[in-house]
Amino acid sequence: MTVSLLAAPQSSSQRVDLWRGGVVLTALLLALPVIVIFSFIFVPAGEVWLHLQQTVLGEYVSNSLWLMLGVGIGVLAIGIPAAWMVSLCEFPGRQFFSWALLLPLAMPAYIIAYTYTGMLDFAGPVQSLLRSSFGWEYGDYWFPELRSLPGAISMLSLVLYPYVYLLSRAAFLEQSICVLEVSRTLGTGPWRGFFRVALPLARPAIITGLSLALMETLADYGTAQYFGLTTFTTGIFRTWFGLGDPAAAAQLSAVLLGFVFVLIMLERWSRRRARFHHTSTRYSHLPRYDLRGWRRTGAIVGCSIPLLFGFLLPALQLAYWAWETTGEWLRADFFVLLANSLWVAAITAVLAVALALFMAYGRRLRPARSVRFAVRLAGLGYAIPGTVIAIGVILPFAWLDNSFDTFMRRQFDISTGLILSGTLAALIFAYCVRFLAVSLNTVEAGLGKIKPSMDDAARSLGLSPLRVLREVHMPIMRGSLLTALLLVFVDTLKELPATLILRPFNFNTLAVRAFELASDEQLASSASAALAIVLAGIVPVILLSRTIGRSRPGMKTAVNKCRPAKLAE
Amino acid sequence: MNKLLEVLGIDVGYGDELFVFAASLHLAKGEIGCLLGPSGCGKTTLLRAIAGFEPVRRGCIRLAGKEVSSVVGTVPPERRQVGMVFQDFALFPHLSVADNIAFGIHHWPASKRRARVNELLQLVGLPNYGANYPHALSGGQQQRVALARAMAPKPRLLLLDEPFSSLDVELREVLAREVRRILSHEEITGLLVTHDQNEAFATADRIAVMQAGHILQCDTPYNLYHQPSNRQVADFIGQGVLLPARVSGSSELDTPLGRLTGELPEGLVTGSLVDVLVRPDDLLIDPACSLQAEVIDKVFRGAMFLYTLRLPDGHKLLCQAHSHADREIGSQIGLRPDFDHLVVFPRDA
């Protein structure tokens, strides 16, 4: 095995094609739903679309915009002060709050929405207590209606503020001590320091967090549907199922995508700007403002409110309902539901991480422009609402099925029926499109920490690129791979709208069951499934807070690059 | 035919830009070569092309007479039997020292593999470190492990990319000599990349001086110092000054130091203007000499002083002298030129 190993040189173009072609093709496949939706812009408008345009489109747009405006103000008002307090002030419980304030991330918006509905409606504990304390009767008093636009805004703000909190907290901590100390030596107090120094420096990070929260707002289906609000997502559902017009549903999705792309541009732009805002790379212990007296109380109360209303109260209510209805749900079919959810999520997680590994490694091997663009394209799914992805999956799949069926009938007189549509394959494909970015970010961050000389060393020792991946990269980045698996797993578990549209007949998951029971006003019965989802959602929150704790100085990799676990819509 | 490595007029580049132009060099079996040049001169790019990480745009590379890189194609690095030691060592953090060394010979039978690992651990002076992990080792120890790992599969050619640059200065020289000993013990042909002349002189049989992507001269260290083939090499290697001179005969030069005689390159017309290279060891201090110069600076080097002198006509020179006598700055000393041979470069017209 000496000279004989020197095989004839391979044509370099031939080798490029395997990786480059593979990555580009995979990316195109994953981008298929978005491409399909976009292509409907060019399909001539049908009758239904014209009808929609004349009647409800304006309402969809205005409701969605109001929702975005309200949630935007809400998440900034909760997220920024909370981040400022836990990162730059000192008060009892600060360390606890710094991770506990992330907990609402575990609470899907549709679950918090119907939990509060149950708590605040006429027969609920709050109104009953008011009536019995004051001796009021029905009609004696005014009570705010939760099922309204302001109600939806408060529900979404309560669970989406952690995006702003997380990114602005990272930005505050990243601001090198020099800048803040200099401003303090120049006589700047906490308030002026916040408005004049910290806030302007953190602005790009805050905008990034805001755009993520707004993407979630646009993607929300469960809350809007449950509160009877007509937004884009509910409109798409109605057009699809109610009016049965796929083209109009796709066109509606395309308009929604337009909104989403504005947010993507905003996010990209602010992330780029964030890089220029790094003033220094020196980090050391941050001297925090030591709060005393009323300020200290204020900080504790201020941090408690989002935690209490965004997580503790609804979680306790769910636990109470689940406890109350033990006999009802602790039966075999609950475990079938659980098993369904778990194994679909597991398959999705493995697939999404394998795809992410393939694409990230392909980009490392061939950093050509086409490959970089393809990987970016494949990672767009995180911004696309599940409803839109579902429509974008079902249309080409149905077309494929029909064409194949026609072909087989004409040639062989066999009807193949539906092969892809309405199967788990379609559902899992949609999950992969939606959550690839989650695994891709984590895998890329892990891969980025491995020096390129590692690849070269292993290659010069006789390993092919594929074996380098298996024997060097994968063992080194085992932690990142596990994290990516877990994040996709939990996201899939919580996903609602795409599952509602694409699930096979008679196939139910925890999220679907919780939502269906809640929609039927069986709030208590839905609590067990909801609670299971919330409990699963806590796992990535713990992971996230641990990453933050470990990587305090170099937050960039932990938070900016690794998008936090996504909320279900 | 004994040439193990032949690089024949290759261009190498990334994207639209070329970083190596028409580079040629060759190494005989068992020789240790060196690519020497300032950072950014393309030496690492050339090394990576030889390893097979970068394709060539022109020319070809042959290993043991077989073509491995040309415009037609590139044999991938894993099939070249070329070992490489990296600047940052690139030890696998998830493997022990022994497993790192065994990485490239995983297909050997276990007993043979174990014997090879132990042999190499002995050779690099780390016999009891097999079970340690890389992060527990010092920089010098990591360097030795990286060397052992690259040598384990008995590569035909070992490439070393700035292998000592991340180490302490004191450690560098020790390791450079040790690498030489280890390579010759294993009868491995080596090619080293460095920007440090002392490292190159201590390790290499032949040195290729590179600048801005071009190989300026490829020769033994002795010849590079004493017979630089152009101004850039004369300037880069060692210390010295170029003095203006006029050719006054077939083997005579008129210089600010007086008339010098010695063999001159062919084709120099009498009366033409040239520059002559004056090394610090070409001048002797001799009080009896009429040629006087003023001491304007001095550096104490232990056994030697390095003086900077100024001639009456303003030209500056470097002169090396025993440190037995310490001359004051500002004092006048007598100089005697003591040229073994003349290095002359014609002036560009």
PDB file of N, CA and C in Angstrom, chain A residues 202-261:
ATOM      1  N   ALA A 202     -27.579  48.887  22.384  1.00  0.00           N
ATOM      2  CA  ALA A 202     -28.283  47.608  22.299  1.00  0.00           C
ATOM      3  C   ALA A 202     -29.349  47.626  21.219  1.00  0.00           C
ATOM      4  N   ARG A 203     -29.542  48.758  20.559  1.00  0.00           N
ATOM      5  CA  ARG A 203     -30.675  48.882  19.651  1.00  0.00           C
ATOM      6  C   ARG A 203     -30.731  47.806  18.576  1.00  0.00           C
ATOM      7  N   PRO A 204     -29.625  47.489  17.898  1.00  0.00           N
ATOM      8  CA  PRO A 204     -29.722  46.437  16.875  1.00  0.00           C
ATOM      9  C   PRO A 204     -30.204  45.103  17.442  1.00  0.00           C
ATOM     10  N   ALA A 205     -29.694  44.731  18.621  1.00  0.00           N
ATOM     11  CA  ALA A 205     -30.106  43.466  19.229  1.00  0.00           C
ATOM     12  C   ALA A 205     -31.584  43.503  19.577  1.00  0.00           C
ATOM     13  N   ILE A 206     -32.046  44.653  20.066  1.00  0.00           N
ATOM     14  CA  ILE A 206     -33.451  44.771  20.445  1.00  0.00           C
ATOM     15  C   ILE A 206     -34.331  44.627  19.205  1.00  0.00           C
ATOM     16  N   ILE A 207     -33.901  45.231  18.110  1.00  0.00           N
ATOM     17  CA  ILE A 207     -34.697  45.138  16.879  1.00  0.00           C
ATOM     18  C   ILE A 207     -34.732  43.691  16.390  1.00  0.00           C
ATOM     19  N   THR A 208     -33.612  42.995  16.528  1.00  0.00           N
ATOM     20  CA  THR A 208     -33.612  41.588  16.150  1.00  0.00           C
ATOM     21  C   THR A 208     -34.643  40.811  16.965  1.00  0.00           C
ATOM     22  N   GLY A 209     -34.623  41.009  18.282  1.00  0.00           N
ATOM     23  CA  GLY A 209     -35.579  40.325  19.153  1.00  0.00           C
ATOM     24  C   GLY A 209     -37.008  40.689  18.789  1.00  0.00           C
ATOM     25  N   LEU A 210     -37.221  41.968  18.504  1.00  0.00           N
ATOM     26  CA  LEU A 210     -38.556  42.439  18.149  1.00  0.00           C
ATOM     27  C   LEU A 210     -39.027  41.772  16.859  1.00  0.00           C
ATOM     28  N   SER A 211     -38.137  41.689  15.859  1.00  0.00           N
ATOM     29  CA  SER A 211     -38.583  41.108  14.590  1.00  0.00           C
ATOM     30  C   SER A 211     -38.888  39.627  14.757  1.00  0.00           C
ATOM     31  N   LEU A 212     -38.149  38.934  15.633  1.00  0.00           N
ATOM     32  CA  LEU A 212     -38.471  37.523  15.895  1.00  0.00           C
ATOM     33  C   LEU A 212     -39.848  37.406  16.541  1.00  0.00           C
ATOM     34  N   ALA A 213     -40.115  38.275  17.516  1.00  0.00           N
ATOM     35  CA  ALA A 213     -41.406  38.226  18.203  1.00  0.00           C
ATOM     36  C   ALA A 213     -42.543  38.523  17.225  1.00  0.00           C
ATOM     37  N   LEU A 214     -42.298  39.470  16.297  1.00  0.00           N
ATOM     38  CA  LEU A 214     -43.353  39.821  15.344  1.00  0.00           C
ATOM     39  C   LEU A 214     -43.578  38.705  14.322  1.00  0.00           C
ATOM     40  N   MET A 215     -42.495  37.985  13.969  1.00  0.00           N
ATOM     41  CA  MET A 215     -42.675  36.824  13.089  1.00  0.00           C
ATOM     42  C   MET A 215     -43.588  35.805  13.749  1.00  0.00           C
ATOM     43  N   GLU A 216     -43.384  35.604  15.053  1.00  0.00           N
ATOM     44  CA  GLU A 216     -44.241  34.673  15.778  1.00  0.00           C
ATOM     45  C   GLU A 216     -45.679  35.173  15.812  1.00  0.00           C
ATOM     46  N   THR A 217     -45.822  36.492  15.933  1.00  0.00           N
ATOM     47  CA  THR A 217     -47.162  37.065  15.968  1.00  0.00           C
ATOM     48  C   THR A 217     -47.886  36.802  14.651  1.00  0.00           C
ATOM     49  N   LEU A 218     -47.175  37.032  13.546  1.00  0.00           N
ATOM     50  CA  LEU A 218     -47.780  36.785  12.236  1.00  0.00           C
ATOM     51  C   LEU A 218     -48.105  35.308  12.061  1.00  0.00           C
ATOM     52  N   ALA A 219     -47.266  34.449  12.649  1.00  0.00           N
ATOM     53  CA  ALA A 219     -47.450  33.014  12.462  1.00  0.00           C
ATOM     54  C   ALA A 219     -48.548  32.459  13.354  1.00  0.00           C
ATOM     55  N   ASP A 220     -48.933  33.231  14.379  1.00  0.00           N
ATOM     56  CA  ASP A 220     -49.899  32.696  15.338  1.00  0.00           C
ATOM     57  C   ASP A 220     -51.229  32.358  14.667  1.00  0.00           C
ATOM     58  N   TYR A 221     -51.662  31.139  14.936  1.00  0.00           N
ATOM     59  CA  TYR A 221     -52.980  30.753  14.458  1.00  0.00           C
ATOM     60  C   TYR A 221     -53.913  30.491  15.635  1.00  0.00           C
ATOM     61  N   GLY A 222     -53.402  29.719  16.600  1.00  0.00           N
ATOM     62  CA  GLY A 222     -54.234  29.238  17.701  1.00  0.00           C
ATOM     63  C   GLY A 222     -54.935  30.341  18.477  1.00  0.00           C
ATOM     64  N   THR A 223     -54.182  31.389  18.853  1.00  0.00           N
ATOM     65  CA  THR A 223     -54.767  32.445  19.668  1.00  0.00           C
ATOM     66  C   THR A 223     -55.854  33.186  18.902  1.00  0.00           C
ATOM     67  N   ALA A 224     -55.499  33.593  17.672  1.00  0.00           N
ATOM     68  CA  ALA A 224     -56.440  34.361  16.869  1.00  0.00           C
ATOM     69  C   ALA A 224     -57.710  33.544  16.629  1.00  0.00           C
ATOM     70  N   GLN A 225     -57.541  32.276  16.290  1.00  0.00           N
ATOM     71  CA  GLN A 225     -58.689  31.423  16.014  1.00  0.00           C
ATOM     72  C   GLN A 225     -59.551  31.287  17.269  1.00  0.00           C
ATOM     73  N   TYR A 226     -58.900  31.061  18.404  1.00  0.00           N
ATOM     74  CA  TYR A 226     -59.640  30.842  19.637  1.00  0.00           C
ATOM     75  C   TYR A 226     -60.385  32.092  20.071  1.00  0.00           C
ATOM     76  N   PHE A 227     -59.776  33.262  19.808  1.00  0.00           N
ATOM     77  CA  PHE A 227     -60.415  34.519  20.193  1.00  0.00           C
ATOM     78  C   PHE A 227     -61.350  35.039  19.108  1.00  0.00           C
ATOM     79  N   GLY A 228     -61.466  34.306  17.995  1.00  0.00           N
ATOM     80  CA  GLY A 228     -62.349  34.723  16.924  1.00  0.00           C
ATOM     81  C   GLY A 228     -61.879  35.955  16.179  1.00  0.00           C
ATOM     82  N   LEU A 229     -60.559  36.172  16.150  1.00  0.00           N
ATOM     83  CA  LEU A 229     -60.019  37.307  15.408  1.00  0.00           C
ATOM     84  C   LEU A 229     -59.765  36.882  13.973  1.00  0.00           C
ATOM     85  N   THR A 230     -60.075  37.755  13.016  1.00  0.00           N
ATOM     86  CA  THR A 230     -59.764  37.403  11.636  1.00  0.00           C
ATOM     87  C   THR A 230     -58.426  37.998  11.258  1.00  0.00           C
ATOM     88  N   THR A 231     -57.418  37.151  11.223  1.00  0.00           N
ATOM     89  CA  THR A 231     -56.092  37.576  10.782  1.00  0.00           C
ATOM     90  C   THR A 231     -55.745  36.773   9.538  1.00  0.00           C
ATOM     91  N   PHE A 232     -54.526  36.970   9.023  1.00  0.00           N
ATOM     92  CA  PHE A 232     -54.109  36.236   7.835  1.00  0.00           C
ATOM     93  C   PHE A 232     -54.195  34.730   8.030  1.00  0.00           C
ATOM     94  N   THR A 233     -53.643  34.259   9.148  1.00  0.00           N
ATOM     95  CA  THR A 233     -53.570  32.805   9.324  1.00  0.00           C
ATOM     96  C   THR A 233     -54.958  32.194   9.414  1.00  0.00           C
ATOM     97  N   THR A 234     -55.853  32.827  10.170  1.00  0.00           N
ATOM     98  CA  THR A 234     -57.196  32.261  10.261  1.00  0.00           C
ATOM     99  C   THR A 234     -57.909  32.372   8.921  1.00  0.00           C
ATOM    100  N   GLY A 235     -57.604  33.471   8.194  1.00  0.00           N
ATOM    101  CA  GLY A 235     -58.200  33.650   6.877  1.00  0.00           C
ATOM    102  C   GLY A 235     -57.768  32.568   5.906  1.00  0.00           C
ATOM    103  N   ILE A 236     -56.493  32.204   5.958  1.00  0.00           N
ATOM    104  CA  ILE A 236     -55.989  31.148   5.079  1.00  0.00           C
ATOM    105  C   ILE A 236     -56.706  29.832   5.381  1.00  0.00           C
ATOM    106  N   PHE A 237     -56.866  29.571   6.668  1.00  0.00           N
ATOM    107  CA  PHE A 237     -57.581  28.348   7.067  1.00  0.00           C
ATOM    108  C   PHE A 237     -58.991  28.332   6.518  1.00  0.00           C
ATOM    109  N   ARG A 238     -59.660  29.468   6.673  1.00  0.00           N
ATOM    110  CA  ARG A 238     -61.057  29.517   6.257  1.00  0.00           C
ATOM    111  C   ARG A 238     -61.179  29.370   4.746  1.00  0.00           C
ATOM    112  N   THR A 239     -60.273  30.027   4.016  1.00  0.00           N
ATOM    113  CA  THR A 239     -60.308  29.946   2.555  1.00  0.00           C
ATOM    114  C   THR A 239     -60.045  28.510   2.104  1.00  0.00           C
ATOM    115  N   TRP A 240     -59.138  27.858   2.799  1.00  0.00           N
ATOM    116  CA  TRP A 240     -58.745  26.497   2.429  1.00  0.00           C
ATOM    117  C   TRP A 240     -59.855  25.505   2.742  1.00  0.00           C
ATOM    118  N   PHE A 241     -60.298  25.509   4.014  1.00  0.00           N
ATOM    119  CA  PHE A 241     -61.273  24.495   4.426  1.00  0.00           C
ATOM    120  C   PHE A 241     -62.701  24.915   4.138  1.00  0.00           C
ATOM    121  N   GLY A 242     -62.989  26.206   4.368  1.00  0.00           N
ATOM    122  CA  GLY A 242     -64.361  26.673   4.226  1.00  0.00           C
ATOM    123  C   GLY A 242     -64.741  26.895   2.774  1.00  0.00           C
ATOM    124  N   LEU A 243     -63.934  27.672   2.069  1.00  0.00           N
ATOM    125  CA  LEU A 243     -64.267  27.993   0.687  1.00  0.00           C
ATOM    126  C   LEU A 243     -63.685  26.978  -0.280  1.00  0.00           C
ATOM    127  N   GLY A 244     -62.742  26.160   0.194  1.00  0.00           N
ATOM    128  CA  GLY A 244     -62.171  25.103  -0.639  1.00  0.00           C
ATOM    129  C   GLY A 244     -61.454  25.615  -1.866  1.00  0.00           C
ATOM    130  N   ASP A 245     -60.828  26.777  -1.741  1.00  0.00           N
ATOM    131  CA  ASP A 245     -60.113  27.311  -2.897  1.00  0.00           C
ATOM    132  C   ASP A 245     -58.613  27.371  -2.623  1.00  0.00           C
ATOM    133  N   PRO A 246     -57.860  26.384  -3.094  1.00  0.00           N
ATOM    134  CA  PRO A 246     -56.420  26.360  -2.813  1.00  0.00           C
ATOM    135  C   PRO A 246     -55.699  27.575  -3.389  1.00  0.00           C
ATOM    136  N   ALA A 247     -56.077  28.003  -4.597  1.00  0.00           N
ATOM    137  CA  ALA A 247     -55.364  29.111  -5.225  1.00  0.00           C
ATOM    138  C   ALA A 247     -55.505  30.366  -4.391  1.00  0.00           C
ATOM    139  N   ALA A 248     -56.728  30.650  -3.934  1.00  0.00           N
ATOM    140  CA  ALA A 248     -56.933  31.853  -3.140  1.00  0.00           C
ATOM    141  C   ALA A 248     -56.193  31.753  -1.813  1.00  0.00           C
ATOM    142  N   ALA A 249     -56.197  30.540  -1.212  1.00  0.00           N
ATOM    143  CA  ALA A 249     -55.461  30.373   0.040  1.00  0.00           C
ATOM    144  C   ALA A 249     -53.987  30.628  -0.177  1.00  0.00           C
ATOM    145  N   ALA A 250     -53.463  30.152  -1.312  1.00  0.00           N
ATOM    146  CA  ALA A 250     -52.048  30.350  -1.597  1.00  0.00           C
ATOM    147  C   ALA A 250     -51.750  31.818  -1.839  1.00  0.00           C
ATOM    148  N   GLN A 251     -52.700  32.523  -2.513  1.00  0.00           N
ATOM    149  CA  GLN A 251     -52.473  33.933  -2.768  1.00  0.00           C
ATOM    150  C   GLN A 251     -52.498  34.747  -1.478  1.00  0.00           C
ATOM    151  N   LEU A 252     -53.400  34.348  -0.595  1.00  0.00           N
ATOM    152  CA  LEU A 252     -53.442  34.986   0.717  1.00  0.00           C
ATOM    153  C   LEU A 252     -52.120  34.749   1.452  1.00  0.00           C
ATOM    154  N   SER A 253     -51.604  33.516   1.331  1.00  0.00           N
ATOM    155  CA  SER A 253     -50.320  33.182   1.960  1.00  0.00           C
ATOM    156  C   SER A 253     -49.203  34.034   1.388  1.00  0.00           C
ATOM    157  N   ALA A 254     -49.267  34.290   0.072  1.00  0.00           N
ATOM    158  CA  ALA A 254     -48.217  35.089  -0.560  1.00  0.00           C
ATOM    159  C   ALA A 254     -48.203  36.501   0.009  1.00  0.00           C
ATOM    160  N   VAL A 255     -49.416  37.070   0.250  1.00  0.00           N
ATOM    161  CA  VAL A 255     -49.468  38.406   0.847  1.00  0.00           C
ATOM    162  C   VAL A 255     -48.847  38.376   2.242  1.00  0.00           C
ATOM    163  N   LEU A 256     -49.184  37.321   3.009  1.00  0.00           N
ATOM    164  CA  LEU A 256     -48.618  37.184   4.343  1.00  0.00           C
ATOM    165  C   LEU A 256     -47.093  37.083   4.270  1.00  0.00           C
ATOM    166  N   LEU A 257     -46.610  36.336   3.266  1.00  0.00           N
ATOM    167  CA  LEU A 257     -45.158  36.205   3.092  1.00  0.00           C
ATOM    168  C   LEU A 257     -44.502  37.558   2.865  1.00  0.00           C
ATOM    169  N   GLY A 258     -45.222  38.446   2.150  1.00  0.00           N
ATOM    170  CA  GLY A 258     -44.688  39.784   1.940  1.00  0.00           C
ATOM    171  C   GLY A 258     -44.400  40.470   3.271  1.00  0.00           C
ATOM    172  N   PHE A 259     -45.356  40.384   4.217  1.00  0.00           N
ATOM    173  CA  PHE A 259     -45.152  40.936   5.560  1.00  0.00           C
ATOM    174  C   PHE A 259     -43.924  40.295   6.215  1.00  0.00           C
ATOM    175  N   VAL A 260     -43.844  38.943   6.085  1.00  0.00           N
ATOM    176  CA  VAL A 260     -42.755  38.212   6.737  1.00  0.00           C
ATOM    177  C   VAL A 260     -41.408  38.659   6.190  1.00  0.00           C
ATOM    178  N   PHE A 261     -41.336  38.886   4.868  1.00  0.00           N
ATOM    179  CA  PHE A 261     -40.044  39.244   4.297  1.00  0.00           C
ATOM    180  C   PHE A 261     -39.573  40.609   4.766  1.00  0.00           C
TER     181      PHE A 261
END
